[in-house]
XYZ file of C-alpha atoms in Angstrom:
418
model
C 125.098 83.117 77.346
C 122.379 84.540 75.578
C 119.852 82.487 73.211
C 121.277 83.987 70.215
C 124.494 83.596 70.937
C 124.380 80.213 70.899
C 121.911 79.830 68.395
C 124.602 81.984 65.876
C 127.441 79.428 67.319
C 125.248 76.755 66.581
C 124.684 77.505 63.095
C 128.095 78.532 61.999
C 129.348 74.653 63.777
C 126.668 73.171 61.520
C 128.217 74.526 58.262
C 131.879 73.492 59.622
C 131.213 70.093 60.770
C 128.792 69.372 57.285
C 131.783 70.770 54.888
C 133.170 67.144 56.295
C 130.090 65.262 55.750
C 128.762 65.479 59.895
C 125.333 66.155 60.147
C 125.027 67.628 63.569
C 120.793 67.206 63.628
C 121.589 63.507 63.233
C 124.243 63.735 66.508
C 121.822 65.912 68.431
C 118.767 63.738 67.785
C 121.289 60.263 68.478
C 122.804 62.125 72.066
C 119.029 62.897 72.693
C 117.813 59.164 72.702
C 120.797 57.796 74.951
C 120.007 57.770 78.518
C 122.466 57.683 81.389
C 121.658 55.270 84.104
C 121.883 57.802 87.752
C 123.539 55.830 90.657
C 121.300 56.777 93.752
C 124.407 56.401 96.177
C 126.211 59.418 94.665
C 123.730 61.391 96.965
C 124.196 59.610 100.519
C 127.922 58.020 99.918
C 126.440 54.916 99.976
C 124.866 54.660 102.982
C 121.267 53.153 101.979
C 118.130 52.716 104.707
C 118.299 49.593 106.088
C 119.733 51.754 109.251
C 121.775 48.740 110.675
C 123.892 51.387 111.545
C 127.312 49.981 110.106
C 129.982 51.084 107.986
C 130.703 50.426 104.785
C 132.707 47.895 104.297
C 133.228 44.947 101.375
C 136.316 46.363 99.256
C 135.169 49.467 98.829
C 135.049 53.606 100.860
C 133.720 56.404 100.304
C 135.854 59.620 100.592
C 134.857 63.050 102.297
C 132.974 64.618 104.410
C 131.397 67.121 102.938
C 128.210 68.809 104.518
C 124.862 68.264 103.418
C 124.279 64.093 102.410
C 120.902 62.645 102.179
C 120.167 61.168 105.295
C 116.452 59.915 104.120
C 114.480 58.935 100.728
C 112.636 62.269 100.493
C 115.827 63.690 100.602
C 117.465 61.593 98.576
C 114.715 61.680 95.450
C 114.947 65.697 95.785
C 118.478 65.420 95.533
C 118.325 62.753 92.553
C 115.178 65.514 90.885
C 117.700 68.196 91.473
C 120.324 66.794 89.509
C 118.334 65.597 86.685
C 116.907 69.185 86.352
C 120.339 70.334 85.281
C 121.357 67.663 83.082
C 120.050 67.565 79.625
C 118.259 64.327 78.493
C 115.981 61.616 79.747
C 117.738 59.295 81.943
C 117.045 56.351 84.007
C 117.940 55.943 88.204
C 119.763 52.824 89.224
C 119.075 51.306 92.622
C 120.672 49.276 94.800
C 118.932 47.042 97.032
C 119.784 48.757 100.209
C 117.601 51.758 98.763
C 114.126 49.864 99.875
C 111.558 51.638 101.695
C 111.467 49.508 104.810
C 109.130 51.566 107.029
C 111.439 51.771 110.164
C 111.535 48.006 110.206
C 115.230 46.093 109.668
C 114.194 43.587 107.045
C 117.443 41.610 105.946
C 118.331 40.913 102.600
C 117.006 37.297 101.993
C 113.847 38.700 103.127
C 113.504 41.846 100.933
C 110.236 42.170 98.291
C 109.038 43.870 95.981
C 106.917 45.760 97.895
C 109.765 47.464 99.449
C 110.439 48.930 96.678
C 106.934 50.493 95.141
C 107.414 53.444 96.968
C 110.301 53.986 94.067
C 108.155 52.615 91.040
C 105.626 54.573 91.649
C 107.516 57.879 92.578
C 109.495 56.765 89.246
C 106.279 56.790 87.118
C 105.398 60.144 88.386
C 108.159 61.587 86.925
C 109.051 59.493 84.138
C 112.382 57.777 84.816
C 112.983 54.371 84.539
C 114.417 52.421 87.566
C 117.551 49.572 87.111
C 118.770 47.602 90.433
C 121.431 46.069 91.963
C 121.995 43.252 94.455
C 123.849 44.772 97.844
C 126.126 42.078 98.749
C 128.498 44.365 101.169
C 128.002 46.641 104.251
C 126.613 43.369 106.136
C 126.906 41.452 109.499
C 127.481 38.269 106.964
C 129.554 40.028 103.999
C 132.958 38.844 105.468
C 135.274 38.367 102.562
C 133.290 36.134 100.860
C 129.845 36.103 100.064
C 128.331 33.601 96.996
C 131.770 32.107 96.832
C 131.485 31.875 100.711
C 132.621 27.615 101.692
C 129.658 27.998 103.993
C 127.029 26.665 103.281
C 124.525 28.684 105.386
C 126.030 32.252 104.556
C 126.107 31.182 100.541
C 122.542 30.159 100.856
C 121.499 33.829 102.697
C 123.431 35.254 99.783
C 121.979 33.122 96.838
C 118.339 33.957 97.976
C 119.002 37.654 98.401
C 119.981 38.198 94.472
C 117.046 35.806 93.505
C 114.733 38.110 95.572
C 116.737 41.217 93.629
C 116.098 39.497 90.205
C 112.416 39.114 91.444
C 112.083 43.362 92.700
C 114.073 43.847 89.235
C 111.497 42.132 87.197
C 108.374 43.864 88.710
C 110.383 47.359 87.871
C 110.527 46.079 84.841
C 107.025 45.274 83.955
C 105.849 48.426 85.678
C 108.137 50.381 83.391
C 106.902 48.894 80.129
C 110.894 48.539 79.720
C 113.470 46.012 81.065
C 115.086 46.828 84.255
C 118.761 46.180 84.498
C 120.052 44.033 87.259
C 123.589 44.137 88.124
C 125.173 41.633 90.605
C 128.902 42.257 91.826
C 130.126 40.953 94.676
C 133.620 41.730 96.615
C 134.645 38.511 97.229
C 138.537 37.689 97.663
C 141.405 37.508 99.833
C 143.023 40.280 101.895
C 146.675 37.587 101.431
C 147.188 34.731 99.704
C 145.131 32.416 98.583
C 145.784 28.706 97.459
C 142.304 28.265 96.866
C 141.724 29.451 93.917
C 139.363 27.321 91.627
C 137.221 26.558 94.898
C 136.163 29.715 95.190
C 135.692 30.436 91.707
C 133.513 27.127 91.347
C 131.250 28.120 94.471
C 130.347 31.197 92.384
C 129.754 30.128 89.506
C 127.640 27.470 90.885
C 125.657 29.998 92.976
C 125.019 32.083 89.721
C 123.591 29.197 88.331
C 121.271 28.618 90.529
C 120.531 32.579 90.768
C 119.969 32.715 86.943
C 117.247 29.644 87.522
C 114.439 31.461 86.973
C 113.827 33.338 83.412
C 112.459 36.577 83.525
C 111.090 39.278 80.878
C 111.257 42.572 81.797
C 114.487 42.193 83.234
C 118.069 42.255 82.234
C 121.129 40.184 84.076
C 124.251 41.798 84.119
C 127.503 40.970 86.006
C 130.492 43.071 87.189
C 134.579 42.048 87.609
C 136.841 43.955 89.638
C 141.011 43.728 90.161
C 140.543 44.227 94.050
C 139.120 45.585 96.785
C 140.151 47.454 100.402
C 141.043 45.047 102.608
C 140.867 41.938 99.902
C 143.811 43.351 98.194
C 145.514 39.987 96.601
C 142.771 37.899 95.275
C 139.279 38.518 93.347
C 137.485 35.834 92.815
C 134.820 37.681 90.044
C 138.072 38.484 88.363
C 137.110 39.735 84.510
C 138.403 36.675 82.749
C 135.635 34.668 85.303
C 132.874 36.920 83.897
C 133.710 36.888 80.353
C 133.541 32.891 80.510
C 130.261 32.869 82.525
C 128.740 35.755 80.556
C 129.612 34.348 76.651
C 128.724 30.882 78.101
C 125.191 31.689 79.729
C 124.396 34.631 77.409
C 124.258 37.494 80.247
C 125.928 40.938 80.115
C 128.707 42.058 81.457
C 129.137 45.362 83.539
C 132.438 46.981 82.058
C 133.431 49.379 85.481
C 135.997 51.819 83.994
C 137.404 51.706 87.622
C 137.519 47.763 87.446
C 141.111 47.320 85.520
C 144.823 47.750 85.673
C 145.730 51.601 85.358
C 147.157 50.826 81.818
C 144.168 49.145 80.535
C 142.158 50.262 77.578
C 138.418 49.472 78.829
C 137.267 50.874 75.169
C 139.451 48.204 73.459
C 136.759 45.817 75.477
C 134.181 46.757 73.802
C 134.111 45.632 70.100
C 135.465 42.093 71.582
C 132.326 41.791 74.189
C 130.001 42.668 71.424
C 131.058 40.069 69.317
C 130.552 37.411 72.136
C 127.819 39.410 74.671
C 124.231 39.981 73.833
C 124.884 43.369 75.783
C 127.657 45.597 77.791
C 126.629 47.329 80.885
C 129.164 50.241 81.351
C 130.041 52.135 85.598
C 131.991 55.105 84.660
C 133.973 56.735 87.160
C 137.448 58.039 87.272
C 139.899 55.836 88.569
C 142.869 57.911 90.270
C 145.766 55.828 90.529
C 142.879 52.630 91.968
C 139.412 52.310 91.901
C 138.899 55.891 93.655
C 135.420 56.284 92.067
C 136.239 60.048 91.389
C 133.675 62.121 89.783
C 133.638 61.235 85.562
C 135.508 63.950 83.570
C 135.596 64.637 79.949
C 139.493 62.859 79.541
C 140.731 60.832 77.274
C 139.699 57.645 78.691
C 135.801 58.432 78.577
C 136.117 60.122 75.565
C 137.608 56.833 74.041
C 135.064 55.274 75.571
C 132.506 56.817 73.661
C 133.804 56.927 70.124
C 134.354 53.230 70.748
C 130.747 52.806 71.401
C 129.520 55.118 68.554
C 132.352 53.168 65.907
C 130.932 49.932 67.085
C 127.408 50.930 65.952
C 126.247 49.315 69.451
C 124.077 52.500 70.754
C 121.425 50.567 71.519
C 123.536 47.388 72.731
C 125.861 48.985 75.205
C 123.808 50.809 78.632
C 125.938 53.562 80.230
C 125.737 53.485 83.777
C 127.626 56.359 86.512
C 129.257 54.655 89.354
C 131.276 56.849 91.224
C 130.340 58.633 94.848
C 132.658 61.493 95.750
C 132.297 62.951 99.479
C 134.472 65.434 98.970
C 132.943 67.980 96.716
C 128.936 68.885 96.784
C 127.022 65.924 95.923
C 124.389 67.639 93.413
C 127.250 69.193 91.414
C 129.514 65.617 91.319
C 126.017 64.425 89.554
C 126.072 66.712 86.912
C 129.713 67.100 86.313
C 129.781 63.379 85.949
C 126.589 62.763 83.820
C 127.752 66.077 81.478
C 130.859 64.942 81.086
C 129.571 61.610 79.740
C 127.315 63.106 77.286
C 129.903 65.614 76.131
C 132.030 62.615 75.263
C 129.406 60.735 73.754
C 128.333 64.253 71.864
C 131.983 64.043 70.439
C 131.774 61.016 69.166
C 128.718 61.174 67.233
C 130.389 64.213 65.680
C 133.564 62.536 64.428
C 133.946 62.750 60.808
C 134.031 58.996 60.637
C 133.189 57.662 57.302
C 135.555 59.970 55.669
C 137.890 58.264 57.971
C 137.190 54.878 57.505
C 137.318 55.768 53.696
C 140.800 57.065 54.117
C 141.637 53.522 56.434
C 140.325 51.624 53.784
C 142.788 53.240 51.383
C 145.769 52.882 53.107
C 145.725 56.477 53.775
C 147.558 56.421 57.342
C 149.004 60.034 57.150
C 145.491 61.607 56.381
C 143.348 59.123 58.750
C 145.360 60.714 61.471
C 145.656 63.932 60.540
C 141.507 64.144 60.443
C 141.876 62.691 63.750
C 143.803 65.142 65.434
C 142.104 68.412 63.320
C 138.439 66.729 64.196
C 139.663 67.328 68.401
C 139.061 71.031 67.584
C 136.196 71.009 65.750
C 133.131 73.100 67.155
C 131.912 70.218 69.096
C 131.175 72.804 72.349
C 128.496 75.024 69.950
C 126.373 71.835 69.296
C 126.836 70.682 72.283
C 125.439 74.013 74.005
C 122.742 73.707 71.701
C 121.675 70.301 73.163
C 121.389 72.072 76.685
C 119.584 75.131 75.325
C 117.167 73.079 73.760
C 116.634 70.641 76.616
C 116.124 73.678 78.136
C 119.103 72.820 80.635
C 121.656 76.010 81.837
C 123.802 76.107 79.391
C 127.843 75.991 80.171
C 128.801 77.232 83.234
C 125.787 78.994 84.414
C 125.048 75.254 86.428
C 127.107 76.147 89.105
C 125.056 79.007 90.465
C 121.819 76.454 90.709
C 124.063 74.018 92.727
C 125.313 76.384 94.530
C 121.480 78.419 95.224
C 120.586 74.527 96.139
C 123.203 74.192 98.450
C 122.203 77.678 100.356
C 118.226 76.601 100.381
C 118.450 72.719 100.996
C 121.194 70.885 101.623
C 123.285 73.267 103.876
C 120.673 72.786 106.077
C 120.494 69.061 106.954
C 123.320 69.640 109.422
């Protein structure tokens, strides 16, 4: 599409969406300060460095076989560069712990330091993203079923002082970054079958987050994630979301909304205005749930669109991080990045265009028949023209025309990894 083109397109959606009071300058300069948190495992289907050579395992898979993974950092960061060349925006990279540069060396998680992971500040610095972490509690010779819920003693200690240690990498991110780093901890912990055990495990975690949280920290952020189930642990979770809403409104942390994390029929934007009121923060994973948690690439359907309006209604840009969490191995790995992360911002784009004072005004008024009829016109608006615009001047390809730069990647890089 040529620069005029959408320029012309532009223009003639600014006139429509301003007849209804939208200024789209205001939308385009909101989308262009919110910044999407990258997962680094989209790129290697989870598979980190510490090379111990296992599966993955703890609740969770990753699908596909596709050609072409990153099978080392270098690879991995060009991948990561790759993607973020063809999204619009300044965004951020979240790690998780099994991401460390560990020089050839196996150093297990209760051991892990900063300095493992400077090689990523640094390389972050250079090209000015900022980094947010995660603690790695699966894919381990002592994940099990349990981990800081585990009834041993000696396993629940390894696992207590590997998130401290994460907290402690987390906050020198931070502090390097002149901005807080996020640290998310979820853990798969449950039962495959029954489990008449119930409160013990739930008090052995909460306990070991108390002692994790011990230490306050500045440039850092705690968040914590729920989940219904996992592979293999099928029946019982014990970081179920009820657990994490009590720990989080009682201790003050955030939690990690996974959009993959709930019953099919569950409204994860009707979460939002109720953490808010209780939650400092909300961490958001979006992914695509198909039928389970099937971490399928993010689309623009109705689910992350509602996501986003609910986040734009709630006024609560700047108290709600968006985070990607899916890892697809079925499709090219560059291209799952930015369908995902555009898809997100097209959503969010949307919702900064909805007309809504004009509906609140007619909500206030009783007006049910024209609140909803806005509602359903405002879906066809000329979102699309603005939000081309945003590409074109993030200087980004602009519809479509992505696909040929995955593709011309594909061809010179990653088809030949073998």
């Amino acid at each position: 599409m040529k620069q005029e083109q959408i320029t012309r397109a532009y223009e003639i959606a600014r006139e429509r969406y301003a007849a209804i009071g939208v200024d789209t300058e205001k939308a385009l300069a909101a989308l262009q300060g919110i910044s999407l948190s990258l997962h680094c495992w989209q790129a290697d289907d989870v598979t980190g460095f510490e090379k111990l050579g296992g599966e993955l395992t703890g609740g969770i898979q990753a699908t596909g076989n596709y050609p072409g993974k990153a099978r080392n950092i270098d690879e991995l960061r060009a991948d990561i560069l790759k993607a973020q060349s063809l999204i619009p925006g300044k965004h951020r990279l979240n790690l998780h712990e099994i991401y460390g540069e560990f020089g050839g060396e196996f150093v297990d998680r209760d051991q892990v330091e900063p300095r493992h992971f400077q090689g990523w500040i640094d390389w972050a610095k250079a090209h000015d993203m900022k980094l947010d972490f995660n603690s790695t509690s699966f894919s381990h010779p002592k994940s099990g079923d349990l981990s800081l819920a585990n009834p041993d003693p000696a396993i629940r200690e390894f696992w207590i002082e590997h998130t401290k240690r994460c907290r402690a990498i987390a906050e020198e991110m931070g502090k390097a970054q002149g901005d807080p780093s996020i640290m998310n901890i979820w853990v798969h912990d449950g039962s495959k079958d029954l489990t008449v055990n119930r409160m013990k495990y739930r008090e052995l975690l909460r306990d070991s987050l108390d002692r994790i949280f011990e230490t306050e920290y500045t440039h850092m952020k705690d968040c914590i994630e729920s989940k219904v189930f996992g592979i293999g642990l099928e029946s019982y979770t014990v970081g179920s979301n009820d657990f994490y809403i009590g720990y989080g409104t009682s201790r003050g942390k955030i939690v990690t909304l996974d959009t993959g994390h709930f019953h099919p029929t569950e409204s994860v934007a009707d979460k939002i205005s109720s953490l808010l009121l209780f939650t400092p923060e909300v961490m958001l994973h979006v992914s695509r749930p198909v039928r389970w948690d099937s971490d399928h690439v993010t689309i623009l359907n109705d689910d992350t669109l509602e996501l986003c309006k609910e986040i734009v209604r709630c006024d609560a840009l700047d108290r709600v991080h968006i985070g990607l969490d899916y890892f697809d191995a079925s499709i090219n790995r560059i291209g799952a990045y930015v369908i995902g992360s555009r898809a997100t911002q097209k959503a969010l784009m949307q919702a900064l265009l909805e007309p809504l004072a004009q509906l609140r005004a007619y909500e206030a008024n009783g007006q049910g028949f024209e609140r909803l009829a806005l509602l359903e016109e405002s879906k066809s608006l000329p979102w699309n023209a603005v939000w081309d615009e945003f590409c074109r001047r993030n200087d980004v390809p602009v519809g479509e025309t992505f696909i040929a730069d995955v593709q011309q990647y594909e061809r010179d890089v990653t088809s030949k990894r073998g």
